[in-house]
XYZ file of C-alpha atoms in Angstrom:
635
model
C 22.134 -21.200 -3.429
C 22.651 -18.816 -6.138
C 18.912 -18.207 -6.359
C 18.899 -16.156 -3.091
C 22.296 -14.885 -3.659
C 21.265 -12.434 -6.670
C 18.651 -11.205 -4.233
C 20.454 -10.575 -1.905
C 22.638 -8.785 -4.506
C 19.679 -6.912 -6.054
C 18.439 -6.024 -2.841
C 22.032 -4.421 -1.413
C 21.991 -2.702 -4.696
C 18.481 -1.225 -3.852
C 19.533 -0.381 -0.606
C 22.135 1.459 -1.533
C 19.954 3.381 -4.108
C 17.382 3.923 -2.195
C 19.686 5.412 1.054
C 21.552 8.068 -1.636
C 18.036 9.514 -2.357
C 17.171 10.290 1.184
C 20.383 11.623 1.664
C 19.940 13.920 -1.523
C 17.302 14.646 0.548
C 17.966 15.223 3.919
C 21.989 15.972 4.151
C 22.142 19.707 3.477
C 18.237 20.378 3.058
C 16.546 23.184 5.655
C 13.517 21.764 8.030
C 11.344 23.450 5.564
C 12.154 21.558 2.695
C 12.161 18.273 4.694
C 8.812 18.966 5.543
C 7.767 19.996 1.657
C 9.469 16.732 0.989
C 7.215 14.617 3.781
C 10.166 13.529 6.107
C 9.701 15.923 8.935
C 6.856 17.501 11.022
C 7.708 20.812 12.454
C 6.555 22.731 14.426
C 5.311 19.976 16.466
C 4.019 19.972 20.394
C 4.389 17.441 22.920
C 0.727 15.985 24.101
C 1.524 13.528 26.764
C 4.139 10.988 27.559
C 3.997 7.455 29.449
C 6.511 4.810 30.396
C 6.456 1.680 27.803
C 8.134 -1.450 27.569
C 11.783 -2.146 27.729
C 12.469 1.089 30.328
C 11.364 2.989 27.050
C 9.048 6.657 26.437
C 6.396 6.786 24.777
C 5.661 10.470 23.797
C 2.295 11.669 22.447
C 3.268 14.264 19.620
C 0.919 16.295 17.483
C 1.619 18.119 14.406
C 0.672 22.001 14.781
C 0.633 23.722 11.600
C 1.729 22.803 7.677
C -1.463 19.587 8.196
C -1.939 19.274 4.520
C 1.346 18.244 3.745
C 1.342 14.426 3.052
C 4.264 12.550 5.114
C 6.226 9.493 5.115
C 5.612 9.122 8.828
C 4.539 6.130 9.382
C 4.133 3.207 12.055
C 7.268 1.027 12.457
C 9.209 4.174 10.841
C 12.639 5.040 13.336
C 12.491 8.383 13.485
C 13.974 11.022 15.600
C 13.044 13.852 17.511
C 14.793 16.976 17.813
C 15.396 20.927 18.854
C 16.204 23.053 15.916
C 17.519 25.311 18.368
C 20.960 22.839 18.378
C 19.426 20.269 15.760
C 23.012 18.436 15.349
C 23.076 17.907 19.066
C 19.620 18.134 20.702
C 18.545 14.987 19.197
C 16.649 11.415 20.236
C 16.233 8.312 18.533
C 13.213 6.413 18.554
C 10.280 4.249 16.695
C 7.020 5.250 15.374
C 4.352 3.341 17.452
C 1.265 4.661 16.235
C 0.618 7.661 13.423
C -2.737 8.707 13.143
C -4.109 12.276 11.260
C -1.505 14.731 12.895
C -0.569 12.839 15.958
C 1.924 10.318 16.338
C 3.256 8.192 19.133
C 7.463 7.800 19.151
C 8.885 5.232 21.691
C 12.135 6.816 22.447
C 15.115 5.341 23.772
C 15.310 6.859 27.021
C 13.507 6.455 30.452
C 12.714 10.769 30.604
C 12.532 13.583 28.174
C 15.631 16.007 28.300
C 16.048 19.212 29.376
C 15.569 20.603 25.758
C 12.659 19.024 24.981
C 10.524 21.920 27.458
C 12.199 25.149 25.108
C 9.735 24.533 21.939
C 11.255 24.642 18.546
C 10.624 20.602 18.418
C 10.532 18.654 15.469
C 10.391 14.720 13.838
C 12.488 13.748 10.947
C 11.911 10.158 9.862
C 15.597 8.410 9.373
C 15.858 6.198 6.733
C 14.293 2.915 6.584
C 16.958 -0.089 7.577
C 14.550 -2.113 9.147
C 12.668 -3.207 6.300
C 15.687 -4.165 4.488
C 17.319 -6.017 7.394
C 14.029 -8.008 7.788
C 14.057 -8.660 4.155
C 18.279 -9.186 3.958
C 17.279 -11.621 7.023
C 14.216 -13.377 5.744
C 16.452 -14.295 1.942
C 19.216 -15.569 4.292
C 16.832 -17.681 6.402
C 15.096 -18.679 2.978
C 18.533 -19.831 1.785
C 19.938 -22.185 4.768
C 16.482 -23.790 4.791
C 16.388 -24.923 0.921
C 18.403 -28.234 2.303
C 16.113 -29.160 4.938
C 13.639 -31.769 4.048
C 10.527 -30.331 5.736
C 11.440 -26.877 6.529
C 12.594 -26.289 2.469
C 9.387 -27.721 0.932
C 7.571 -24.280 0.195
C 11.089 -22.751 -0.568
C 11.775 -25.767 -3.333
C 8.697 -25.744 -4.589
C 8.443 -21.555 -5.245
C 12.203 -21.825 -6.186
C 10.891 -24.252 -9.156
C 12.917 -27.114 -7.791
C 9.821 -29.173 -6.934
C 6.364 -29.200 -7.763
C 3.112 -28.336 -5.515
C 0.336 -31.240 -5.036
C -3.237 -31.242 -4.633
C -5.691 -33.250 -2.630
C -8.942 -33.486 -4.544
C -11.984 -33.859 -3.512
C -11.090 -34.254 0.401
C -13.483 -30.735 1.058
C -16.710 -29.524 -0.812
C -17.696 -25.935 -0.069
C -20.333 -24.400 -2.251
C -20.771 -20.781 -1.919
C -23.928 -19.745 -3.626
C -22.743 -16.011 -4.191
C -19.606 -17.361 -6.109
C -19.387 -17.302 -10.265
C -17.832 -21.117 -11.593
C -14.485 -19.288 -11.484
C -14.658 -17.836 -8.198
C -15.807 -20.913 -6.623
C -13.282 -23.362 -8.507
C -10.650 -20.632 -7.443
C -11.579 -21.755 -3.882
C -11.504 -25.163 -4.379
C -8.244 -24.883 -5.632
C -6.666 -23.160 -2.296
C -8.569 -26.035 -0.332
C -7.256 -28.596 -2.280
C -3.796 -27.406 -2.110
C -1.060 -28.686 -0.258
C 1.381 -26.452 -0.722
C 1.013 -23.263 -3.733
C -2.719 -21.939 -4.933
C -2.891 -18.591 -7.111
C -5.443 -16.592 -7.992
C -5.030 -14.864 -11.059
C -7.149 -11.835 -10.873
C -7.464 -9.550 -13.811
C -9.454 -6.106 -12.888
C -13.437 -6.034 -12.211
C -13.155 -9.852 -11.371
C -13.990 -10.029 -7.777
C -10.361 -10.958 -6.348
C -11.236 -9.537 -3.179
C -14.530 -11.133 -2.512
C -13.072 -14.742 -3.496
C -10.354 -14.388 -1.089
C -12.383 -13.714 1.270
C -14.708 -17.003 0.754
C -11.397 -18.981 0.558
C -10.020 -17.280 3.658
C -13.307 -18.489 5.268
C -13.469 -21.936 3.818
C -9.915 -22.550 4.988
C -10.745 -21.816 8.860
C -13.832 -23.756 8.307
C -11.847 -26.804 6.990
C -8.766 -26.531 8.628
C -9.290 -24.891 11.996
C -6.150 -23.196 11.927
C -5.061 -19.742 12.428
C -4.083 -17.840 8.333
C -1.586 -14.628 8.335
C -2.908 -12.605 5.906
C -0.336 -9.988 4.445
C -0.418 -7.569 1.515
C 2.550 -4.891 0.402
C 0.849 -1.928 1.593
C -1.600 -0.895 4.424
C -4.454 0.252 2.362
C -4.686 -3.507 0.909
C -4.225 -4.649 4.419
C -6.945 -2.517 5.565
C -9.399 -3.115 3.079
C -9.017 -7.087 3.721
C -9.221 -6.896 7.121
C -12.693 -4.783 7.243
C -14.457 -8.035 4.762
C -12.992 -10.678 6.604
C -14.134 -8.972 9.891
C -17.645 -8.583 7.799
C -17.797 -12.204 7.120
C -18.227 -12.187 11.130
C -14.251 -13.625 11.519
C -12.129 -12.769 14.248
C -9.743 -10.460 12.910
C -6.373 -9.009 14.538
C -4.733 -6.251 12.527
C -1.362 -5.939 13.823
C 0.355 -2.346 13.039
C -0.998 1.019 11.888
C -4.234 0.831 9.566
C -3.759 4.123 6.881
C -7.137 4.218 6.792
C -8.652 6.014 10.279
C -12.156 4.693 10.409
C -14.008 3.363 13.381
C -14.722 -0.308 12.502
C -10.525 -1.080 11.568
C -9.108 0.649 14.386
C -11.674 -2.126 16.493
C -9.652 -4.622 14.827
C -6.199 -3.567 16.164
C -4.041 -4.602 18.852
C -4.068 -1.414 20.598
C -7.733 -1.351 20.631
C -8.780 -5.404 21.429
C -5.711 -4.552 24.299
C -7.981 -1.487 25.533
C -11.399 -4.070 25.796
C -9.248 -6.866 27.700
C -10.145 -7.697 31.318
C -6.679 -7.385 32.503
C -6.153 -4.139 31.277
C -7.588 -2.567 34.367
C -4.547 -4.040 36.457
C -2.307 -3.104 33.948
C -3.275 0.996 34.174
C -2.942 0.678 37.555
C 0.648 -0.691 37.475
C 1.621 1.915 35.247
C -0.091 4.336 37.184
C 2.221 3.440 40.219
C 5.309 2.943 38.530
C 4.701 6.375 36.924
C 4.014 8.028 40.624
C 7.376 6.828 41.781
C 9.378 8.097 38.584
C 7.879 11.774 39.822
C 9.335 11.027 43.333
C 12.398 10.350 42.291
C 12.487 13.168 39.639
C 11.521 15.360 42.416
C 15.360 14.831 43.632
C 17.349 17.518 41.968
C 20.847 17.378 40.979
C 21.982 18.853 44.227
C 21.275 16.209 46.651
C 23.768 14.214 49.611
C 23.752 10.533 49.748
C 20.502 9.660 51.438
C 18.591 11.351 48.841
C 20.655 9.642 46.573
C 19.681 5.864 48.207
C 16.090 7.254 48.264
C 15.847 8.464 44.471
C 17.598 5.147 43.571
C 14.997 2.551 45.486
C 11.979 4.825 44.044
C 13.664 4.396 40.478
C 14.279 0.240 40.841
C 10.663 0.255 42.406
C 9.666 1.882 38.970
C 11.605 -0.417 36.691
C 10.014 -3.631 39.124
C 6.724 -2.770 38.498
C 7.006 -2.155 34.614
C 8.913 -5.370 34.407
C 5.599 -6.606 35.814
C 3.460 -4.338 33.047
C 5.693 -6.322 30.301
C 4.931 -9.417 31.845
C 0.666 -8.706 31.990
C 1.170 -6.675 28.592
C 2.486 -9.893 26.803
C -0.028 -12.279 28.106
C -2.846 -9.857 27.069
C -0.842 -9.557 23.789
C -0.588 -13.724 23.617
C -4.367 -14.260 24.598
C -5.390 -11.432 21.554
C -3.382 -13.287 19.279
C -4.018 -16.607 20.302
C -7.952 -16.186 19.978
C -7.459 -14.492 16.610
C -8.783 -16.580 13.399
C -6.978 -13.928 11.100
C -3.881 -12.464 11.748
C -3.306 -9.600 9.008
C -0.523 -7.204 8.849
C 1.600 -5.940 5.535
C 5.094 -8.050 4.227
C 7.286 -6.124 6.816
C 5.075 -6.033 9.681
C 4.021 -10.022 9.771
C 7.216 -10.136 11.611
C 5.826 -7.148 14.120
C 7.210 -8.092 17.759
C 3.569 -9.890 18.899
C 4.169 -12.675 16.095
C 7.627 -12.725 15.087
C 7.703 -16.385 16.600
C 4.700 -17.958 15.262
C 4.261 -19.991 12.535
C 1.201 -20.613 10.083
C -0.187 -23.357 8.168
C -1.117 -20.753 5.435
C -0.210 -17.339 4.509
C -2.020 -15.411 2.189
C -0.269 -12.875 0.182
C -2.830 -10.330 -1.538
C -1.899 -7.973 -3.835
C 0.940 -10.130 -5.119
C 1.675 -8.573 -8.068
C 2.918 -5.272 -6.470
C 4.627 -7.314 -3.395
C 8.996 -7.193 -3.684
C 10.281 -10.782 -3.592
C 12.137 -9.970 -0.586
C 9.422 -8.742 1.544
C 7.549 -12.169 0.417
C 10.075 -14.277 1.887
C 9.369 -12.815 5.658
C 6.111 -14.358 5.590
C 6.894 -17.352 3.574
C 9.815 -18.500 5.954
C 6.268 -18.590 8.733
C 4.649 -21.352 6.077
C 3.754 -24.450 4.971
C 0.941 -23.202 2.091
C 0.822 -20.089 0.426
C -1.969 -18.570 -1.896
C -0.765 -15.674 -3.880
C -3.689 -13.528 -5.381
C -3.198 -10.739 -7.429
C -2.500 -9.763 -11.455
C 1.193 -9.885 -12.346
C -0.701 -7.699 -15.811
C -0.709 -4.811 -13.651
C 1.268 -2.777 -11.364
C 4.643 -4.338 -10.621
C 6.272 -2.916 -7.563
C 7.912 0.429 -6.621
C 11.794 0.129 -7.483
C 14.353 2.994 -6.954
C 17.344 1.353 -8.902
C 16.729 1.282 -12.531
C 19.525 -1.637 -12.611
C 18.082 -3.608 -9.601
C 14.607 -3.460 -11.403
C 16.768 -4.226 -14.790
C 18.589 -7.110 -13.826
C 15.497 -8.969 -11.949
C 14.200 -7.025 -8.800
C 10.945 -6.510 -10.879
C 9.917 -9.549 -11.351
C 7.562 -10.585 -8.540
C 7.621 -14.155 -6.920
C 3.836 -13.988 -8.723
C 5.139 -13.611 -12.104
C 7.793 -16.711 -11.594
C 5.471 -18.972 -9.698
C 2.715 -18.704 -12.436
C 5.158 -19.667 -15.456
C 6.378 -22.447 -13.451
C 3.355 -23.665 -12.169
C 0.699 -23.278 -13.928
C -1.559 -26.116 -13.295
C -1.691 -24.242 -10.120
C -3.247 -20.949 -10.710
C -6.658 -19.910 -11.610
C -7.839 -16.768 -13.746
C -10.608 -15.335 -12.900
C -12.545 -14.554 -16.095
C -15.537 -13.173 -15.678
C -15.042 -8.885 -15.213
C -17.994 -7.078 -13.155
C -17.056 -3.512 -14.291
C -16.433 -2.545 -17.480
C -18.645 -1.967 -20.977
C -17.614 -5.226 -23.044
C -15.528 -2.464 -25.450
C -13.447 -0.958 -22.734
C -12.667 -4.529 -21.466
C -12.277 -5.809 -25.191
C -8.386 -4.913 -25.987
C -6.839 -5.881 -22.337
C -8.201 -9.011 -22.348
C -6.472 -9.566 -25.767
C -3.290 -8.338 -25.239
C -2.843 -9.462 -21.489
C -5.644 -12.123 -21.545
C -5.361 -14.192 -24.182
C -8.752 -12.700 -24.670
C -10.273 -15.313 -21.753
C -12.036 -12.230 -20.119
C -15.941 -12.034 -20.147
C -18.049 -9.173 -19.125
C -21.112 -10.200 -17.127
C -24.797 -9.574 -18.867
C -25.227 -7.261 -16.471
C -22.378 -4.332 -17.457
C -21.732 -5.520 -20.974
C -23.578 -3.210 -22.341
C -23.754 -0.734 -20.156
C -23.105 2.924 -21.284
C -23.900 7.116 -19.985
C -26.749 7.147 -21.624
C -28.639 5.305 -24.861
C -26.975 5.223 -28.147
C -23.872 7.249 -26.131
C -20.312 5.081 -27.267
C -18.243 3.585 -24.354
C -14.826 3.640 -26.171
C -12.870 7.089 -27.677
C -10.018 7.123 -29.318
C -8.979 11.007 -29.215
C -6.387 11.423 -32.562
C -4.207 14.387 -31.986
C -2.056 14.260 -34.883
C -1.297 17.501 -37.118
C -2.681 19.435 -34.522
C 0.365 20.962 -33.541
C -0.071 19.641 -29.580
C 3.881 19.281 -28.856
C 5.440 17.849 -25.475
C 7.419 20.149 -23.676
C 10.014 18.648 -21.149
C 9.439 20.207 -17.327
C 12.557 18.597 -15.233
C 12.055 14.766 -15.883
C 8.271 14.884 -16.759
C 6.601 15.431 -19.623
C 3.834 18.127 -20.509
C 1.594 18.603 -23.059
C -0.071 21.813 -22.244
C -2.702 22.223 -25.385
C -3.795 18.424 -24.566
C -4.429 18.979 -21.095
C -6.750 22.228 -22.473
C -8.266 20.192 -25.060
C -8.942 17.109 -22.513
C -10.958 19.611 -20.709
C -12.995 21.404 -23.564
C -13.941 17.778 -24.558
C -15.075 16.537 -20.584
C -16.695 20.152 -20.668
C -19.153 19.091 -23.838
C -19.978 15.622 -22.233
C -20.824 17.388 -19.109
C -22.917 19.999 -20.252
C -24.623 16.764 -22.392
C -25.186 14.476 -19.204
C -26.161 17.270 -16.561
C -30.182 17.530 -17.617
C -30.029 13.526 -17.415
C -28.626 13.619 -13.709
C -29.564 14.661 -10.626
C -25.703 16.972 -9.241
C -25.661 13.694 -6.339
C -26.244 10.839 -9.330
C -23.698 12.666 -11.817
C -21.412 10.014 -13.105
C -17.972 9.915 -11.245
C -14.592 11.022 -13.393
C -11.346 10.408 -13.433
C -8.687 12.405 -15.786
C -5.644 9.959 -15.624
C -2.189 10.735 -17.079
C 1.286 8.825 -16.364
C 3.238 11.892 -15.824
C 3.139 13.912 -12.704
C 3.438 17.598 -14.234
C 0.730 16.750 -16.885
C -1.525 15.982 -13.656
C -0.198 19.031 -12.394
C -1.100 21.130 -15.463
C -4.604 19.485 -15.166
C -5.339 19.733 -11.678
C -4.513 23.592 -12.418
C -6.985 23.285 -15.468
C -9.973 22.196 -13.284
C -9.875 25.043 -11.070
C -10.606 27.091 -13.294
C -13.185 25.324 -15.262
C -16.454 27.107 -13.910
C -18.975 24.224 -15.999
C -16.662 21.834 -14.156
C -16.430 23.207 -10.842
C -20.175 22.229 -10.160
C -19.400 18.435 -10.193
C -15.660 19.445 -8.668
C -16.675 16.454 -5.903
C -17.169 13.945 -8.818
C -14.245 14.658 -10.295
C -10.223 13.169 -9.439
C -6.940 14.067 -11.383
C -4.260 11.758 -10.812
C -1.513 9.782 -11.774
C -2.530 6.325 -12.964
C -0.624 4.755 -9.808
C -2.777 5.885 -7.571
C -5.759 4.802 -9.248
C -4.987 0.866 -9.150
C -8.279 -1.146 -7.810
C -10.377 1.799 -8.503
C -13.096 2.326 -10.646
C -15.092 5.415 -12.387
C -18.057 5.714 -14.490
C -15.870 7.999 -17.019
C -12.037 7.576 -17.663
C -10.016 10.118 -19.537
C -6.568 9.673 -20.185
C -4.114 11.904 -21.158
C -1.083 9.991 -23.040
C 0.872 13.580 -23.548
C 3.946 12.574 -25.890
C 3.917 13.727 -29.240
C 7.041 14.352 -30.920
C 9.010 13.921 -34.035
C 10.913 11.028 -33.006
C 8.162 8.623 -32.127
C 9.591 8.520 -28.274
C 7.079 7.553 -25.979
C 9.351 6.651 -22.733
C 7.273 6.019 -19.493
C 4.090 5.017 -21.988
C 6.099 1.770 -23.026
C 5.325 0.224 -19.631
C 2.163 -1.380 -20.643
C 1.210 -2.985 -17.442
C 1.013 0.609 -16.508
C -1.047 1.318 -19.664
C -3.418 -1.765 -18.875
C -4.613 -0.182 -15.077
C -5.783 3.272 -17.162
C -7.633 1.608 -19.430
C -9.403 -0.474 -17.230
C -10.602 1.695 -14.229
C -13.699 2.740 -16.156
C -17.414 1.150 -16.252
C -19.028 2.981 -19.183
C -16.998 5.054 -20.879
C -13.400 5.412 -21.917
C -11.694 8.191 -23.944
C -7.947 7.941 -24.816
C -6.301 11.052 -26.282
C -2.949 11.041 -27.926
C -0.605 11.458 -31.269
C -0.915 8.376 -33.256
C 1.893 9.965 -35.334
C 4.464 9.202 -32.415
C 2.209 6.287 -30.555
C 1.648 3.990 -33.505
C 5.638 3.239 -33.408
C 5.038 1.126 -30.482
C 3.204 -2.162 -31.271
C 0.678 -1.689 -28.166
C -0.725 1.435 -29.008
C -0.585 0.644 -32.765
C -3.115 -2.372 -32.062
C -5.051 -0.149 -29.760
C -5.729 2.452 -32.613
C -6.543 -0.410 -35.030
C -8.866 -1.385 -31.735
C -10.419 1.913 -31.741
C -10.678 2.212 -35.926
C -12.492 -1.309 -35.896
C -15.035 -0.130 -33.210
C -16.001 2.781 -35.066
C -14.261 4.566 -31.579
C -11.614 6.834 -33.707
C -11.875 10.270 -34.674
C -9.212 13.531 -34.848
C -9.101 15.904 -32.507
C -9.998 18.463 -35.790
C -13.812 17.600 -35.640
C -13.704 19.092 -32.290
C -11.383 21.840 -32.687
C -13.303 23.457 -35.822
C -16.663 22.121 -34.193
């Protein structure tokens, strides 16, 4: 069908796009800048190595200096390790298993670690990612040769827009006290579907904690098993640690990003550890591992009878861990079988301990930031879905400007809710933000349905203090400068700071240092960030709350919240460009991360060309929330 044919098209162009940037990266580039670039650890040491399945290694490796450097190393990654003594040559292929602070497990392809691997000088480069796209290529393909099928095809036809989802009503009544009206028709909705629910949840509206009630009233109805499956780990993680709250039987399959006690409980690796047959299992491995030292203990030089010996104590090796698969699989099929909640991200809910099961429903959180593609691997494992997530915020992470362009952008959120929406519910009442801040993203991405509950409506720093600013920089000579392909705006990013340095000074007698208000100093372009971070440092009135305080890019800040929001919007030039700023969704996370106060700074001269900030000014003007940056600068 031509549907999934442009997808696939979109997603070989993506591919392709995405593959040229890593080799930009990697093809002439020095182990040093692969490691500034997060694709390599080096130097690294070798901790500890054990047979694993398939006749495979798996070797314990641990980072040993450069620790602060954020990687892209990470579970399910191939990657290879390597000797930059002879780097083309000395070289071994293998998977990620498990990445965890700066250790990692690789499974390599090989039954015993060469020669070079004892002369130091070792490294891991991660290889580009062709797994994820062949499970996506894979799952569109699948998707595809299904859409005739009567059963099979349903969910397919129906998210394709060539048929429409049905509800039961009425069959189930769950009331859960701790729900708003929204939140709890929200969950009626997913238990009266039969096919396609969505949750439509704007920011501050308690997404997460319906889900969670819905996941719960589903096992309670249904008494089925849900996959549970978000784009990236840290949504996976948070997810898994409330529905494991809630007192469900959670399985996390892959990697959590986020190390703490109670998630790693909830993975494979560790239920495996707690399982009664794991005590046999060590002591298989244990043995087979005994005879691979007897037979390694036969050097090259040997005559034939050492030959026949080091050959039976290898196949006695490979017999026993044929029989460690064997136990390792049914512990791995009793885990998942007893599991209420599978959860894993888009790629991984076709990880090697459930790539054959299928699901009544999936749940796909964080849909708005999910690739089509990726949604399709746990679709195809369906026969209900509930998307939640905002398609008003963050869409996802595209290399190819002409991908995104022709289509690759738009989620499978954003199409299912303009064709069905009799089918999603928007969650409408915000637990966050002062009524102002929330005021102009509900009307402009809203339809102005959002409500701020009584009891952060009005809240604000202190009495009589304003929640909304609306910074004017025009005429004061702040201009843009152009650093590579980011913007700066150097004098903004000073003024941003005198201004924060006022309001502190004014809130610290009101605050104990622990109580201070939290901050964050948002901007959309890296090098401004850069230029602030830089800025702090040296800000000795600032320094004091330095653990209160986060400079970032607005990316990073999606589903958090602060107490104080600045945002830097940095363009101000002659020709009214405003470039990366025109992506409003973008615009619509800043300006909703904070609880009491908001304060926007930027040119109206070169922002009021674009219709969005335009309104926003006229926003600010009618809520008494504009001034120039002049009252400041002379005060």
């Amino acid at each position: 069908m031509e549907y999934f044919k442009k997808l696939l098209d979109l997603l070989k162009t993506e591919k392709e796009e995405d593959q040229n940037a890593y080799l930009k990266l990697t093809e002439s580039s020095t182990v040093a800048e692969r490691r500034a670039n997060g694709l390599t650890w080096y130097p690294i040491a070798i901790r500890g190595s054990e047979m694993s399945r398939g006749d495979y290694l798996t070797v314990e490796l641990e980072r040993t200096s450069h620790q602060d450097i954020s990687h892209q190393l990470r579970f399910g990654a191939a990657a290879v390790l390597f000797s930059n003594h002879d780097p083309q040559n000395d070289r071994l292929e293998g998977v990620i298993a498990h990445s965890s602070g700066n250790k990692l497990k690789i499974t390599l392809r090989t039954d015993e670690l060469p020669d070079w691997a004892r002369d130091g000088k070792l490294g891991v480069d991660v290889l580009f990612d062709n797994n994820s796209y062949d499970e996506m290529q894979n799952a569109l393909k699948n998707a595809d040769a299904r859409l005739g099928q009567k059963e099979e095809g349903h969910l397919a036809r129906i998210l394709t827009g060539a048929a429409s989802p049905s509800f039961n009503s009425g069959t189930f009544t769950y009331s859960i006290p701790q729900l708003n009206t929204m939140q709890q028709q929200a969950v009626e909705q997913i238990l009266a579907a039969s096919d396609l629910a969505i949750v439509h949840g704007p920011p501050g509206t308690g997404k997460t904690t319906t889900l969670v009630q819905a996941i719960k009233a589903l096992i309670k109805k249904d008494h089925r098993q849900i996959l549970v499956v978000a784009p990236s780990n840290t949504a996976v993680d948070l997810l898994s640690e409330k529905l494991a709250d809630e007192g469900l039987n959670v399985l996390r399959v892959g990697n959590p990003a986020r190390v703490s006690e109670r998630l790693m409980s909830l993975t494979l690796d560790s239920k495996m550890a707690g399982h009664h047959s794991m005590k046999e299992l060590k002591n298989l491995k244990k043995q087979a591992n005994e005879y691979k030292k007897m037979a390694h203990k036969y050097k090259r030089n040997f005559g034939r009878a050492e030959q026949e010996q080091r050959k039976a104590l290898f196949n006695e090796a490979y017999k026993i861990m044929k029989e460690v698969g064997n136990t390792e699989q049914y512990i791995i099929d009793d885990l998942v079988n007893r599991a209420e909640v599978i959860t894993a991200t888009l790629v991984g809910s076709n990880h090697y301990t459930v790539r054959g099961r299928e699901f009544h429903t999936v749940v796909i959180d964080e849909a708005g930031q999910a690739l089509e593609p990726a949604c399709w691997i746990p679709l195809l494992k369906a026969k209900k879905v509930v998307f939640a997530g905002d398609h008003c915020q963050l869409s996802p992470t595209i290399k190819s400007n002409v991908a995104a362009k022709n289509g690759l952008s738009t989620t499978l959120l954003e199409k299912c809710v303009a064709l069905h929406p009799h089918a999603v519910t928007l969650l409408e009442e915000q637990y966050r933000m002062n009524e102002m801040i929330m005021g102009y993203s509900s009307k402009v991405f809203y339809e102005d349905k959002l409500i701020a509950h009584p009891s952060v409506a009005q809240r604000v720093l202190f009495p009589g203090e304003a929640p909304l600013a609306f910074i004017d920089t025009a005429g004061c000579g702040f201009d843009e400068r152009v650093e590579g392909t980011s913007s700066t705006n150097p004098e903004e990013a000073v003024f941003l700071m005198r201004h924060l340095t006022q309001l502190v000074r004014q809130l610290a007698p009101l605050f104990e240092t622990g109580d201070f208000p939290s901050v964050a100093i948002i901007s959309p372009y890296k090098q401004q960030v850069y230029i602030l971070k830089d800025l702090l440092l040296n800000a000795p009135d600032l320094q004091v709350y330095a653990d209160k305080i986060s400079v970032n890019t607005i990316d990073s800040f999606q589903g958090q919240e602060r107490d104080i929001v600045y945002i830097s919007l940095t363009r101000s030039n002659a020709e009214g460009t405003i470039g990366f700023l025109s992506d409003i969704r973008r615009m619509n996370v800043a300006m909703t991360r904070a609880r009491k106060k908001l304060v926007v700074i930027g040119d109206s001269a070169t922002l009021s060309r674009s219709q969005f900030y335009s309104e926003f000014i006229s926003y600010a003007e009618a809520n008494d929330a504009w001034s120039s940056a002049w009252e400041y600068i002379e005060a």
